[in-house]
């Protein structure tokens, strides 16, 4: 257990509405990541953070933004949700030994 | 640039048979390699990792993987499958240094274990 929680765990929202997903860690790790999982694609990196206020884009960052104002929290925002953003979203932290540990996921449905 | 190819999106084995899940990687720098398992409606759990210390890596639940640089492979094996091994398995690669240590995942292999 890497002490990672995600909220909400499930959300249904309408097209065009803003959505914010939260990832919280209890172990004070520097690196945090947001992935999305879709059938046939595995997990794809959306954004990651390497410290407070330090973030960078991943391979599927369009339509998403992130913020990290505290070490323990990493927020993912969909400014205007679209149906193509229906997915399962996973947050991860990276330990000093380089492996990443994942949260339980958030299932987002955009109708 | 880095990428991972998992050969076979679905693999079916009999209980007690050998499990072999294939992973080939491409990386411009020395890589870290990982195998993760995902049970239905759960997050990903780390099975094992290769970090250049030893080419044969042992993980949890009786799984192991061998790093073969000449073949750019990191196949996952288990001598005897159990019903509880049924899950989806993901191979992933990250650079040894730099790049935010971003993980690049394969598309996954669904393992089915039959009686």
Coordinates of N, CA and C in Angstrom, one line a residue:
Chain A
X1 N 0.8 -1.2 0.0 CA 0.0 0.0 0.0 C 0.9 1.3 0.0
X2 N 0.8 2.0 -1.0 CA 1.7 3.2 -1.2 C 1.0 4.5 -0.6
X3 N -0.1 4.3 0.0 CA -0.8 5.5 0.6 C -1.3 6.5 -0.4
X4 N -1.9 6.0 -1.5 CA -2.4 6.9 -2.5 C -4.0 6.7 -2.5
X5 N -4.6 7.8 -2.4 CA -6.1 7.8 -2.6 C -6.5 8.7 -3.7
X6 N -7.6 8.4 -4.4 CA -8.1 9.2 -5.5 C -9.6 9.5 -5.2
X7 N -10.0 10.7 -5.5 CA -11.4 11.1 -5.4 C -11.8 11.9 -6.5
X8 N -13.1 11.8 -6.9 CA -14.0 10.7 -6.5 C -13.5 9.4 -7.2
X9 N -14.2 8.3 -6.8 CA -13.8 7.0 -7.4 C -14.7 6.8 -8.6
X10 N -15.8 7.4 -8.7 CA -16.7 7.3 -9.8 C -17.3 8.6 -10.1
X11 N -17.5 9.0 -11.3 CA -18.2 10.3 -11.6 C -18.8 10.2 -13.0
X12 N -20.0 10.7 -13.1 CA -20.7 10.8 -14.4 C -20.9 12.3 -14.6
X13 N -20.6 12.8 -15.7 CA -20.7 14.3 -16.0 C -21.2 14.5 -17.4
X14 N -21.6 15.7 -17.7 CA -22.1 16.0 -19.0 C -21.0 16.7 -19.8
X15 N -21.1 16.5 -21.1 CA -20.2 17.1 -22.1 C -20.2 18.6 -21.8
X16 N -19.0 19.2 -21.8 CA -18.8 20.6 -21.6 C -18.6 21.1 -20.2
X17 N -18.8 20.3 -19.2 CA -18.7 20.7 -17.9 C -17.2 20.5 -17.4
X18 N -16.8 21.3 -16.5 CA -15.4 21.1 -15.9 C -15.4 20.0 -14.9
X19 N -14.3 19.3 -14.8 CA -14.2 18.2 -13.9 C -12.8 18.2 -13.3
X20 N -12.7 18.0 -12.0 CA -11.4 17.9 -11.3 C -11.3 16.6 -10.5
X21 N -10.2 15.9 -10.8 CA -9.9 14.7 -10.1 C -8.8 14.9 -9.1
X22 N -8.8 14.3 -8.0 CA -7.8 14.6 -7.0 C -7.0 13.3 -6.6
X23 N -5.7 13.5 -6.5 CA -4.9 12.4 -6.1 C -4.1 12.9 -4.8
X24 N -4.2 12.1 -3.8 CA -3.5 12.4 -2.5 C -2.6 11.3 -2.1
X25 N -1.4 11.7 -1.7 CA -0.4 10.7 -1.2 C 0.0 11.1 0.2
X26 N 0.4 10.1 1.0 CA 0.8 10.3 2.4 C 2.3 10.1 2.6
X27 N 3.0 9.8 1.6 CA 4.4 9.4 1.8 C 5.4 10.5 1.3
X28 N 5.0 11.6 0.9 CA 5.9 12.8 0.6 C 6.8 12.5 -0.6
X29 N 6.3 11.8 -1.6 CA 7.1 11.5 -2.8 C 7.1 12.8 -3.7
X30 N 8.3 12.9 -4.4 CA 8.5 14.1 -5.3 C 7.7 13.9 -6.6
X31 N 7.8 12.7 -7.2 CA 7.2 12.5 -8.5 C 5.7 12.0 -8.4
X32 N 4.8 12.6 -9.1 CA 3.4 12.1 -9.2 C 3.0 12.1 -10.7
X33 N 2.1 11.2 -11.0 CA 1.7 11.0 -12.4 C 0.2 10.8 -12.6
X34 N -0.3 11.3 -13.7 CA -1.7 10.9 -14.1 C -1.7 10.2 -15.4
X35 N -2.4 9.0 -15.4 CA -2.5 8.2 -16.6 C -4.0 8.0 -16.8
X36 N -4.3 7.7 -18.1 CA -5.7 7.2 -18.4 C -5.5 5.8 -19.0
X37 N -6.5 5.0 -18.7 CA -6.5 3.6 -19.2 C -7.7 3.4 -20.1
X38 N -7.5 2.9 -21.3 CA -8.5 2.7 -22.3 C -8.3 1.3 -22.9
X39 N -9.3 0.6 -23.2 CA -9.1 -0.8 -23.8 C -8.3 -0.7 -25.1
X40 N -7.3 -1.6 -25.2 CA -6.5 -1.6 -26.4 C -5.3 -0.6 -26.4
X41 N -5.3 0.2 -25.4 CA -4.2 1.2 -25.3 C -3.3 1.1 -24.1
X42 N -3.6 0.2 -23.2 CA -2.9 0.2 -22.0 C -3.0 1.5 -21.2
X43 N -2.0 1.9 -20.5 CA -2.0 3.2 -19.8 C -1.2 4.2 -20.5
X44 N -1.7 5.4 -20.6 CA -1.0 6.5 -21.3 C -0.9 7.6 -20.4
X45 N 0.3 8.2 -20.4 CA 0.6 9.3 -19.5 C 0.0 10.6 -19.9
X46 N -0.7 11.3 -19.0 CA -1.4 12.6 -19.3 C -0.5 13.7 -18.9
X47 N -0.1 13.8 -17.6 CA 0.8 14.8 -17.1 C 1.5 14.2 -15.9
X48 N 2.6 14.8 -15.6 CA 3.3 14.4 -14.4 C 3.9 15.6 -13.7
X49 N 4.3 15.4 -12.4 CA 4.8 16.5 -11.6 C 6.1 16.0 -11.0
X50 N 7.1 16.9 -10.9 CA 8.4 16.5 -10.3 C 8.7 17.4 -9.1
X51 N 7.6 18.1 -8.6 CA 7.7 18.9 -7.4 C 6.6 19.9 -7.3
X52 N 6.5 20.6 -6.2 CA 5.4 21.6 -6.0 C 5.6 22.6 -7.1
X53 N 4.5 22.8 -7.9 CA 4.4 23.8 -9.0 C 5.2 23.4 -10.2
X54 N 5.8 22.2 -10.2 CA 6.6 21.8 -11.3 C 5.9 20.6 -12.0
X55 N 5.4 20.9 -13.3 CA 4.7 19.8 -14.0 C 5.1 19.8 -15.4
X56 N 4.8 18.7 -16.1 CA 5.2 18.6 -17.5 C 4.1 17.7 -18.2
X57 N 4.1 17.8 -19.5 CA 3.1 17.1 -20.3 C 3.5 15.7 -20.6
X58 N 2.5 14.8 -20.7 CA 2.7 13.4 -21.2 C 2.3 13.3 -22.6
X59 N 2.0 12.1 -23.1 CA 1.7 11.9 -24.5 C 0.3 12.2 -24.9
X60 N -0.6 12.3 -23.9 CA -2.0 12.6 -24.2 C -2.5 13.8 -23.4
X61 N -1.9 14.9 -23.4 CA -2.2 16.0 -22.5 C -3.2 16.9 -23.0
X62 N -3.6 16.9 -24.3 CA -4.6 17.8 -24.8 C -5.9 17.7 -24.1
X63 N -6.4 18.8 -23.7 CA -7.7 18.9 -23.0 C -7.6 18.7 -21.5
X64 N -6.4 18.5 -21.0 CA -6.2 18.3 -19.5 C -5.2 19.4 -19.0
X65 N -5.4 19.7 -17.8 CA -4.4 20.5 -17.1 C -4.2 20.0 -15.7
X66 N -3.1 20.3 -15.0 CA -2.8 19.8 -13.7 C -2.3 20.9 -12.8
X67 N -2.4 20.7 -11.5 CA -1.8 21.6 -10.6 C -1.3 20.8 -9.4
X68 N -0.3 21.4 -8.8 CA 0.3 20.8 -7.6 C 0.8 21.9 -6.7
X69 N -0.1 22.3 -5.8 CA 0.3 23.4 -4.8 C 0.8 22.8 -3.5
X70 N 0.7 21.5 -3.3 CA 1.2 20.9 -2.1 C 1.8 19.6 -2.5
X71 N 2.9 19.1 -1.8 CA 3.5 17.9 -2.2 C 2.5 16.7 -2.2
X72 N 1.6 16.7 -1.3 CA 0.7 15.5 -1.2 C -0.5 15.5 -2.2
X73 N -0.8 16.6 -2.9 CA -1.9 16.6 -3.7 C -1.6 17.0 -5.2
X74 N -2.2 16.2 -6.1 CA -1.9 16.4 -7.5 C -3.3 16.4 -8.2
X75 N -3.7 17.5 -8.7 CA -5.1 17.6 -9.3 C -5.0 17.5 -10.8
X76 N -6.0 16.8 -11.4 CA -6.2 16.8 -12.8 C -7.5 17.4 -13.2
X77 N -7.5 18.4 -14.1 CA -8.7 19.1 -14.5 C -9.0 18.9 -16.0
X78 N -10.2 18.6 -16.2 CA -10.7 18.6 -17.6 C -11.5 19.9 -17.7
X79 N -11.1 20.8 -18.5 CA -11.7 22.1 -18.5 C -13.1 22.1 -19.1
X80 N -13.3 21.3 -20.1 CA -14.6 21.1 -20.7 C -14.7 19.7 -21.2
X81 N -15.3 18.8 -20.4 CA -15.2 17.4 -20.7 C -15.9 17.0 -22.0
X82 N -15.3 16.1 -22.7 CA -15.8 15.5 -23.9 C -16.0 14.0 -23.8
X83 N -16.8 13.4 -24.6 CA -17.0 12.0 -24.5 C -15.8 11.2 -24.7
X84 N -14.8 11.7 -25.5 CA -13.5 11.0 -25.7 C -12.7 10.9 -24.4
X85 N -13.1 11.7 -23.4 CA -12.4 11.6 -22.1 C -13.0 10.7 -21.1
X86 N -14.0 9.9 -21.6 CA -14.5 8.8 -20.8 C -13.4 7.8 -20.7
X87 N -13.1 7.5 -19.4 CA -11.9 6.6 -19.2 C -11.8 6.3 -17.8
X88 N -10.8 5.4 -17.5 CA -10.4 5.2 -16.1 C -9.1 5.9 -15.9
X89 N -9.0 6.8 -14.8 CA -7.9 7.6 -14.6 C -7.1 7.1 -13.3
X90 N -5.8 6.9 -13.5 CA -5.0 6.4 -12.4 C -3.9 7.5 -12.1
X91 N -3.7 7.6 -10.8 CA -2.6 8.4 -10.3 C -1.6 7.5 -9.8
X92 N -0.3 7.9 -9.9 CA 0.8 7.1 -9.4 C 1.9 8.0 -8.8
X93 N 2.6 7.4 -7.9 CA 3.8 8.0 -7.3 C 5.0 7.2 -7.7
X94 N 6.2 7.9 -7.7 CA 7.4 7.1 -7.9 C 8.3 7.2 -6.7
X95 N 8.7 6.0 -6.3 CA 9.6 5.9 -5.1 C 11.0 6.1 -5.6
X96 N 11.9 6.3 -4.7 CA 13.3 6.5 -5.0 C 14.0 5.3 -5.7
X97 N 13.4 4.1 -5.5 CA 13.8 2.9 -6.2 C 13.3 2.8 -7.6
X98 N 12.6 3.9 -8.1 CA 12.2 4.0 -9.5 C 10.9 3.4 -9.9
X99 N 10.4 2.4 -9.1 CA 9.1 1.9 -9.5 C 7.9 2.8 -9.1
X100 N 6.9 2.7 -9.9 CA 5.7 3.5 -9.6 C 4.6 2.7 -9.0
X101 N 3.9 3.3 -8.1 CA 2.8 2.7 -7.4 C 1.5 3.5 -7.7
X102 N 0.4 2.7 -7.9 CA -0.8 3.3 -8.5 C -1.9 3.4 -7.4
X103 N -2.7 4.4 -7.6 CA -3.9 4.5 -6.8 C -5.0 3.6 -7.3
X104 N -6.2 3.6 -6.7 CA -7.2 2.7 -7.1 C -8.0 3.1 -8.3
X105 N -7.8 4.3 -8.8 CA -8.5 4.7 -10.1 C -9.7 5.5 -9.9
X106 N -10.1 6.3 -10.9 CA -11.4 7.0 -10.9 C -12.0 6.7 -12.3
X107 N -13.2 6.2 -12.2 CA -13.9 5.8 -13.4 C -14.8 7.1 -13.8
X108 N -14.5 7.7 -14.9 CA -15.2 8.9 -15.4 C -16.0 8.6 -16.6
X109 N -17.2 9.0 -16.6 CA -18.1 8.8 -17.7 C -18.6 10.2 -18.1
X110 N -18.4 10.5 -19.4 CA -18.9 11.8 -19.9 C -20.0 11.5 -20.9
X111 N -21.2 12.0 -20.6 CA -22.4 11.7 -21.4 C -22.7 12.9 -22.3
Chain B
X1 N 13.4 8.0 -27.3 CA 12.1 7.4 -27.4 C 12.1 6.0 -26.9
X2 N 11.0 5.6 -26.4 CA 10.9 4.2 -25.9 C 9.5 3.7 -26.2
X3 N 9.4 2.4 -26.3 CA 8.1 1.7 -26.6 C 8.2 0.3 -26.1
X4 N 7.0 -0.3 -26.0 CA 6.8 -1.7 -25.5 C 5.8 -2.4 -26.4
X5 N 6.2 -3.6 -26.8 CA 5.3 -4.4 -27.5 C 5.0 -5.7 -26.7
X6 N 3.7 -5.9 -26.5 CA 3.3 -7.2 -25.9 C 2.7 -8.1 -26.9
X7 N 3.3 -9.2 -27.2 CA 2.7 -10.1 -28.2 C 1.6 -10.9 -27.6
X8 N 0.5 -10.8 -28.2 CA -0.7 -11.6 -27.7 C -1.5 -10.8 -26.8
X9 N -2.7 -10.3 -27.2 CA -3.5 -9.5 -26.3 C -4.3 -10.5 -25.3
X10 N -4.4 -11.7 -25.8 CA -5.1 -12.7 -24.9 C -4.3 -14.0 -24.9
X11 N -4.0 -14.6 -23.8 CA -3.3 -15.8 -23.6 C -4.1 -16.7 -22.7
X12 N -4.3 -18.0 -23.2 CA -5.1 -18.9 -22.4 C -4.2 -20.1 -22.0
X13 N -4.2 -20.5 -20.8 CA -3.4 -21.7 -20.3 C -4.2 -22.6 -19.4
X14 N -3.8 -23.8 -19.3 CA -4.5 -24.7 -18.4 C -3.9 -24.5 -17.0
X15 N -4.7 -24.8 -16.0 CA -4.1 -24.7 -14.6 C -3.0 -25.7 -14.5
X16 N -1.9 -25.3 -13.9 CA -0.7 -26.1 -13.8 C 0.3 -26.0 -14.9
X17 N -0.1 -25.4 -16.0 CA 0.8 -25.2 -17.2 C 1.7 -24.0 -17.0
X18 N 2.7 -24.0 -17.8 CA 3.6 -22.9 -17.9 C 2.9 -21.6 -18.4
X19 N 3.2 -20.5 -17.7 CA 2.7 -19.2 -18.2 C 3.9 -18.5 -18.8
X20 N 3.7 -18.0 -20.1 CA 4.7 -17.2 -20.8 C 4.0 -16.0 -21.4
X21 N 4.4 -14.8 -20.9 CA 3.8 -13.6 -21.5 C 5.0 -12.8 -22.0
X22 N 4.8 -12.4 -23.3 CA 6.0 -11.8 -24.0 C 6.0 -10.3 -24.0
X23 N 7.2 -9.7 -23.9 CA 7.4 -8.3 -23.9 C 8.7 -8.0 -24.6
X24 N 8.6 -7.1 -25.6 CA 9.8 -6.6 -26.2 C 9.8 -5.1 -26.1
X25 N 10.9 -4.5 -25.9 CA 11.0 -3.1 -25.7 C 11.9 -2.4 -26.7
X26 N 11.8 -1.1 -26.8 CA 12.7 -0.3 -27.6 C 13.0 0.9 -26.7
X27 N 14.3 1.1 -26.6 CA 14.7 2.3 -25.7 C 16.1 2.8 -26.2
X28 N 16.2 4.1 -26.3 CA 17.4 4.7 -26.8 C 18.5 4.8 -25.7
X29 N 18.1 4.5 -24.4 CA 19.0 4.6 -23.3 C 18.7 3.3 -22.5
X30 N 19.7 3.0 -21.6 CA 19.4 1.8 -20.7 C 18.1 1.9 -20.0
X31 N 17.3 0.9 -20.0 CA 16.0 1.0 -19.4 C 15.8 0.4 -18.0
X32 N 14.8 0.8 -17.3 CA 14.2 0.0 -16.3 C 13.0 -0.7 -16.9
X33 N 12.7 -1.9 -16.5 CA 11.6 -2.6 -17.0 C 10.8 -3.2 -15.9
X34 N 9.5 -3.2 -16.1 CA 8.5 -3.6 -15.1 C 7.4 -4.5 -15.6
X35 N 6.9 -5.3 -14.8 CA 5.7 -6.0 -15.1 C 4.7 -5.7 -13.9
X36 N 3.5 -5.3 -14.4 CA 2.4 -5.0 -13.5 C 1.2 -6.0 -13.8
X37 N 0.4 -6.2 -12.7 CA -0.8 -7.0 -12.9 C -2.0 -6.2 -12.4
X38 N -3.1 -6.4 -13.2 CA -4.3 -5.7 -12.8 C -5.5 -6.7 -12.7
X39 N -6.0 -6.9 -11.6 CA -7.2 -7.7 -11.4 C -8.4 -6.8 -11.7
X40 N -9.5 -7.5 -12.1 CA -10.7 -6.7 -12.5 C -11.1 -5.6 -11.5
X41 N -11.4 -4.5 -12.0 CA -11.8 -3.3 -11.3 C -10.9 -2.9 -10.1
X42 N -9.6 -3.1 -10.4 CA -8.6 -2.7 -9.4 C -7.5 -1.9 -10.1
X43 N -6.6 -1.4 -9.3 CA -5.5 -0.6 -9.8 C -4.4 -1.6 -10.2
X44 N -3.2 -1.1 -10.6 CA -2.1 -1.9 -11.0 C -1.2 -2.2 -9.8
X45 N -0.8 -3.5 -9.8 CA 0.1 -3.9 -8.7 C 1.4 -4.4 -9.4
X46 N 2.5 -3.9 -8.8 CA 3.9 -4.2 -9.3 C 4.2 -5.7 -9.0
X47 N 4.5 -6.4 -10.1 CA 4.9 -7.8 -10.0 C 6.4 -7.9 -9.8
X48 N 7.2 -7.2 -10.6 CA 8.6 -7.3 -10.5 C 9.2 -6.2 -11.4
X49 N 10.5 -5.9 -11.1 CA 11.2 -4.9 -11.9 C 12.6 -5.3 -12.2
X50 N 13.1 -4.8 -13.3 CA 14.5 -5.0 -13.7 C 15.2 -3.6 -13.6
X51 N 16.3 -3.5 -12.8 CA 17.0 -2.3 -12.7 C 18.5 -2.4 -12.9
X52 N 18.9 -3.4 -13.7 CA 20.3 -3.7 -14.1 C 21.1 -4.5 -13.1
X53 N 20.6 -4.8 -11.9 CA 21.3 -5.5 -10.9 C 21.5 -7.0 -11.3
X54 N 20.5 -7.6 -11.9 CA 20.5 -9.0 -12.2 C 19.6 -9.2 -13.4
X55 N 20.0 -10.1 -14.3 CA 19.1 -10.3 -15.5 C 17.9 -11.1 -15.3
X56 N 18.0 -12.0 -14.3 CA 16.8 -12.8 -13.9 C 16.2 -12.2 -12.7
X57 N 15.0 -11.8 -12.8 CA 14.3 -11.1 -11.7 C 13.2 -11.9 -11.2
X58 N 13.1 -12.1 -9.9 CA 12.0 -12.8 -9.3 C 11.0 -11.8 -8.7
X59 N 9.7 -12.1 -8.8 CA 8.7 -11.2 -8.3 C 7.8 -11.9 -7.4
X60 N 6.6 -11.3 -7.2 CA 5.7 -11.9 -6.3 C 4.8 -13.0 -7.0
X61 N 4.2 -13.8 -6.2 CA 3.2 -14.8 -6.7 C 3.9 -15.8 -7.6
X62 N 5.2 -16.0 -7.5 CA 5.9 -17.1 -8.2 C 6.3 -16.7 -9.6
X63 N 6.1 -15.4 -10.0 CA 6.5 -14.9 -11.3 C 8.0 -14.5 -11.4
X64 N 8.6 -14.7 -12.5 CA 9.9 -14.2 -12.8 C 10.0 -13.7 -14.2
X65 N 11.0 -12.9 -14.5 CA 11.3 -12.4 -15.8 C 12.8 -12.3 -16.1
X66 N 13.2 -12.5 -17.3 CA 14.6 -12.5 -17.7 C 14.8 -11.4 -18.7
X67 N 15.8 -10.5 -18.4 CA 16.2 -9.4 -19.3 C 17.2 -10.0 -20.2
X68 N 16.9 -9.9 -21.5 CA 17.8 -10.3 -22.6 C 18.1 -9.1 -23.5
X69 N 19.2 -8.5 -23.3 CA 19.5 -7.3 -24.0 C 19.6 -7.6 -25.5
X70 N 20.2 -8.7 -25.9 CA 20.4 -9.0 -27.3 C 19.1 -9.2 -28.1
X71 N 18.1 -9.6 -27.3 CA 16.8 -9.8 -27.9 C 15.8 -8.7 -27.6
X72 N 16.3 -7.7 -26.8 CA 15.4 -6.6 -26.3 C 14.1 -7.1 -25.8
X73 N 14.2 -8.2 -24.9 CA 13.0 -8.8 -24.4 C 13.0 -8.9 -22.9
X74 N 11.9 -9.0 -22.3 CA 11.7 -9.1 -20.9 C 10.4 -9.9 -20.6
X75 N 10.5 -11.2 -21.0 CA 9.3 -12.0 -21.0 C 9.0 -12.5 -19.5
X76 N 7.7 -12.6 -19.2 CA 7.3 -13.0 -17.9 C 6.9 -14.4 -17.9
X77 N 7.4 -15.2 -16.9 CA 7.0 -16.6 -16.8 C 6.6 -17.0 -15.4
X78 N 5.9 -18.1 -15.4 CA 5.5 -18.8 -14.1 C 5.4 -20.2 -14.4
X79 N 6.1 -21.1 -13.6 CA 6.1 -22.5 -14.0 C 4.8 -23.2 -14.0
X80 N 3.9 -22.8 -13.1 CA 2.6 -23.5 -12.9 C 1.5 -22.5 -12.7
X81 N 0.6 -22.4 -13.6 CA -0.5 -21.4 -13.5 C -1.5 -21.8 -12.5
X82 N -2.0 -20.8 -11.8 CA -3.1 -21.0 -10.8 C -4.3 -20.2 -11.3
X83 N -5.5 -20.7 -10.9 CA -6.7 -19.9 -11.3 C -6.6 -18.5 -10.9
X84 N -6.0 -18.2 -9.7 CA -5.9 -16.8 -9.2 C -5.0 -15.9 -10.0
X85 N -4.3 -16.5 -11.0 CA -3.4 -15.7 -11.9 C -4.2 -15.0 -13.0
X86 N -5.4 -15.4 -13.2 CA -6.2 -14.8 -14.2 C -6.3 -13.3 -14.0
X87 N -5.8 -12.5 -14.9 CA -5.8 -11.0 -14.8 C -5.2 -10.5 -16.0
X88 N -5.1 -9.1 -16.1 CA -4.4 -8.5 -17.2 C -3.0 -8.1 -16.7
X89 N -2.0 -8.3 -17.6 CA -0.6 -8.1 -17.3 C -0.1 -7.0 -18.2
X90 N 0.7 -6.1 -17.7 CA 1.2 -5.0 -18.4 C 2.8 -4.9 -18.2
X91 N 3.5 -4.8 -19.3 CA 4.9 -4.6 -19.3 C 5.1 -3.1 -19.5
X92 N 6.1 -2.5 -18.9 CA 6.4 -1.1 -19.0 C 7.9 -0.8 -18.9
X93 N 8.3 0.3 -19.6 CA 9.7 0.7 -19.6 C 9.8 2.1 -19.2
X94 N 10.9 2.4 -18.5 CA 11.2 3.8 -18.3 C 12.7 4.0 -18.4
X95 N 13.1 5.2 -18.8 CA 14.6 5.4 -19.0 C 15.3 5.3 -17.7
X96 N 16.6 4.9 -17.8 CA 17.4 4.8 -16.6 C 17.7 6.1 -16.0
X97 N 17.8 7.1 -16.8 CA 18.0 8.5 -16.3 C 17.2 9.5 -17.1
X98 N 16.8 10.6 -16.5 CA 16.1 11.7 -17.2 C 14.7 11.3 -17.6
X99 N 14.1 12.3 -18.3 CA 12.8 12.2 -18.9 C 11.7 12.0 -17.8
X100 N 12.0 12.4 -16.6 CA 10.9 12.3 -15.6 C 10.7 10.9 -15.2
X101 N 11.5 9.9 -15.7 CA 11.3 8.5 -15.4 C 9.9 8.1 -15.8
X102 N 9.4 8.6 -16.9 CA 8.0 8.3 -17.3 C 8.0 6.9 -17.8
X103 N 6.9 6.2 -17.4 CA 6.6 4.9 -17.8 C 5.9 4.8 -19.1
X104 N 6.4 4.0 -20.0 CA 5.6 3.7 -21.2 C 5.1 2.3 -21.1
X105 N 3.8 2.1 -21.3 CA 3.2 0.8 -21.1 C 2.9 0.1 -22.4
X106 N 3.0 -1.2 -22.4 CA 2.4 -2.0 -23.5 C 0.9 -2.0 -23.4
X107 N 0.3 -2.6 -24.4 CA -1.2 -2.6 -24.4 C -1.9 -3.7 -23.6
X108 N -1.0 -4.5 -23.0 CA -1.6 -5.5 -22.0 C -1.8 -6.8 -22.6
X109 N -1.8 -7.9 -21.8 CA -2.1 -9.2 -22.1 C -3.1 -9.8 -21.1
X110 N -4.2 -10.2 -21.6 CA -5.2 -10.8 -20.7 C -4.9 -12.3 -20.5
X111 N -4.7 -12.7 -19.3 CA -4.4 -14.1 -19.1 C -5.6 -14.8 -18.6
X112 N -6.0 -15.9 -19.2 CA -7.1 -16.7 -18.8 C -6.5 -18.1 -18.4
X113 N -7.0 -18.6 -17.2 CA -6.5 -19.9 -16.7 C -7.7 -20.8 -16.7
X114 N -7.6 -21.9 -17.4 CA -8.7 -22.9 -17.5 C -8.4 -24.1 -16.7
X115 N -9.5 -24.7 -16.2 CA -9.4 -26.0 -15.5 C -9.0 -27.1 -16.4

